[in-house]
Short mmCIF file of C-alpha atoms in Angstrom, two decimals:
data_model
loop_
_atom_site.label_atom_id
_atom_site.label_comp_id
_atom_site.label_asym_id
_atom_site.label_seq_id
_atom_site.Cartn_x
_atom_site.Cartn_y
_atom_site.Cartn_z
CA LYS I 10 8.24 20.95 9.76
CA LEU I 11 11.88 21.87 9.53
CA LYS I 12 12.96 18.21 9.71
CA LEU I 13 10.62 17.37 6.84
CA LEU I 14 11.87 20.30 4.76
CA ILE I 15 15.51 19.34 5.32
CA SER I 16 14.81 15.67 4.56
CA SER I 17 12.96 16.58 1.37
CA PHE I 18 15.69 18.95 0.21
CA GLY I 19 18.45 16.45 0.96
CA SER I 20 16.67 13.70 -0.95
CA MET I 21 17.04 15.66 -4.19
CA PHE I 22 20.79 14.93 -4.16
CA VAL I 23 20.75 11.20 -3.43
CA SER I 24 21.98 8.74 -6.06
CA LYS I 25 19.68 6.18 -7.67
CA LYS I 26 21.74 3.39 -6.10
CA LYS I 27 21.18 4.85 -2.63
CA VAL I 28 17.44 5.19 -3.31
CA ASP I 29 17.26 1.55 -4.45
CA GLU I 30 19.11 0.44 -1.30
CA GLU I 31 16.67 2.39 0.89
CA ILE I 32 13.67 0.92 -0.92
CA ASN I 33 15.03 -2.59 -0.37
CA LYS I 34 15.50 -1.83 3.35
CA ILE I 35 11.95 -0.54 3.60
CA GLU I 36 10.53 -3.58 1.79
CA THR I 37 12.53 -5.90 4.04
CA ASN I 38 11.32 -4.38 7.30
CA LEU I 39 8.32 -2.15 6.63
CA GLU I 40 7.02 -2.06 10.20
CA SER I 41 10.37 -0.85 11.57
CA TYR I 42 10.46 1.85 8.91
CA LEU I 43 6.96 3.02 9.81
CA GLU I 44 7.98 3.21 13.47
CA GLN I 45 10.92 5.42 12.51
CA VAL I 46 8.64 7.69 10.51
CA GLY I 47 6.32 7.89 13.52
CA ASP I 48 9.23 8.82 15.79
CA LYS I 49 10.56 11.53 13.46
CA PHE I 50 7.25 12.88 12.14
CA PRO I 51 4.43 11.86 14.53
CA THR I 52 1.85 14.30 13.16
CA ILE I 53 2.44 13.25 9.57
CA LYS I 54 2.18 9.57 10.52
CA ARG I 55 -1.04 10.19 12.44
CA VAL I 56 -2.67 12.07 9.57
CA LEU I 57 -1.35 10.10 6.59
CA LEU I 58 -1.40 6.61 8.09
CA ASP I 59 -3.28 6.20 11.36
CA GLU I 60 -6.37 8.28 10.57
CA ARG I 61 -6.62 6.89 7.05
CA ASN I 62 -6.21 3.34 8.34
CA GLN I 63 -9.06 3.88 10.78
CA PHE I 64 -11.28 5.33 8.04
CA MET I 65 -10.52 2.47 5.64
CA ALA I 66 -11.07 -0.16 8.35
CA ASP I 67 -14.46 1.38 9.16
CA GLN I 68 -15.45 1.36 5.47
CA ILE I 69 -14.33 -2.25 5.02
CA ARG I 70 -16.30 -3.33 8.10
CA LYS I 71 -19.40 -1.56 6.73
CA ALA I 72 -18.99 -3.25 3.35
CA HIS I 73 -18.51 -6.60 5.07
CA GLN I 74 -22.05 -6.33 6.43
CA ASP I 75 -23.34 -6.64 2.84
CA TYR I 76 -20.60 -8.71 1.18
CA GLU I 77 -18.86 -11.86 2.32
CA GLU I 78 -15.56 -11.16 0.57
CA ILE I 79 -13.98 -7.78 -0.03
CA VAL I 80 -10.90 -6.79 -2.00
CA ALA I 81 -9.15 -3.63 -0.83
CA ILE I 82 -6.15 -2.28 -2.68
CA VAL I 83 -4.01 -0.14 -0.40
CA GLY I 84 -0.47 1.16 -0.27
CA ASP I 85 2.16 -0.90 1.52
CA GLY I 86 2.40 1.60 4.36
CA HIS I 87 -1.22 0.98 5.31
CA ILE I 88 -1.09 -2.81 5.44
CA PRO I 89 0.24 -3.38 9.00
CA GLY I 90 -2.09 -0.86 10.65
CA LEU I 91 -5.14 -1.76 8.60
CA LYS I 92 -4.60 -5.48 9.15
CA HIS I 93 -4.29 -4.89 12.91
CA LEU I 94 -7.50 -2.83 13.04
CA LEU I 95 -9.49 -5.42 11.09
CA GLU I 96 -8.18 -8.39 13.06
CA GLN I 97 -9.20 -6.62 16.30
CA HIS I 98 -12.77 -7.09 15.06
CA ASP I 99 -12.23 -10.76 14.16
CA GLN I 100 -12.05 -10.12 10.43
CA SER I 101 -9.59 -12.34 8.62
CA VAL I 102 -7.15 -10.60 6.30
CA GLU I 103 -5.20 -12.10 3.42
CA THR I 104 -2.39 -9.92 2.13
CA ILE I 105 -1.16 -10.26 -1.43
CA ARG I 106 1.54 -7.83 -2.41
CA LEU I 107 1.79 -6.45 -5.94
CA LYS I 108 5.39 -7.66 -6.05
CA GLU I 109 4.17 -11.25 -5.58
CA LEU I 110 1.65 -10.92 -8.39
CA ARG I 111 4.26 -9.49 -10.74
CA GLU I 112 6.66 -12.35 -9.99
CA LYS I 113 4.04 -15.07 -10.53
CA LYS I 114 4.61 -16.87 -13.82
CA PRO I 115 1.54 -18.15 -15.66
CA LYS I 116 1.23 -21.90 -16.04
CA SER I 117 1.94 -23.14 -19.54
CA ASP I 118 -1.68 -24.20 -20.03
CA GLU I 119 -3.05 -20.81 -18.98
CA ILE I 120 -4.13 -18.55 -21.80
CA SER I 121 -3.95 -14.80 -21.51
CA SER I 122 -5.87 -12.57 -23.83
CA ALA I 123 -7.04 -9.03 -24.11
CA SER I 124 -9.51 -7.46 -26.47
CA PHE I 125 -10.87 -4.05 -27.19
CA SER I 126 -13.04 -2.35 -29.74
CA VAL I 127 -13.14 1.13 -31.16
CA GLU I 128 -16.20 2.64 -32.71
CA TYR I 129 -16.14 5.79 -34.75
CA GLU I 130 -19.07 7.57 -36.26
CA GLY I 131 -18.38 10.25 -38.83
CA PHE I 132 -20.01 13.63 -38.81
#
């Protein structure tokens, strides 16, 4: 608990540049980062990642009994563990990261549109 408190307090004084560098390191090697978190804070990792991964994997397997394809949107930290748990039960997993979707440019012949309506009834 003390390590977490000190880490949290220290993070309040870190520059934006340092934060961006750390985020890039995490994105580059997520699994290594998760191992480090597990080494420093094993209880937090177990509760926030491992137990949640198991729960989500169980729910996805249940849903797969009724549906052929399932889309699950999860945080990056859950992807390695969740993928491992599902593949243990011979379920194929395709991972598409939000970053990839944001970088994808629409083809010139694709049309994007959005519409909405507002209804108002007076008193």
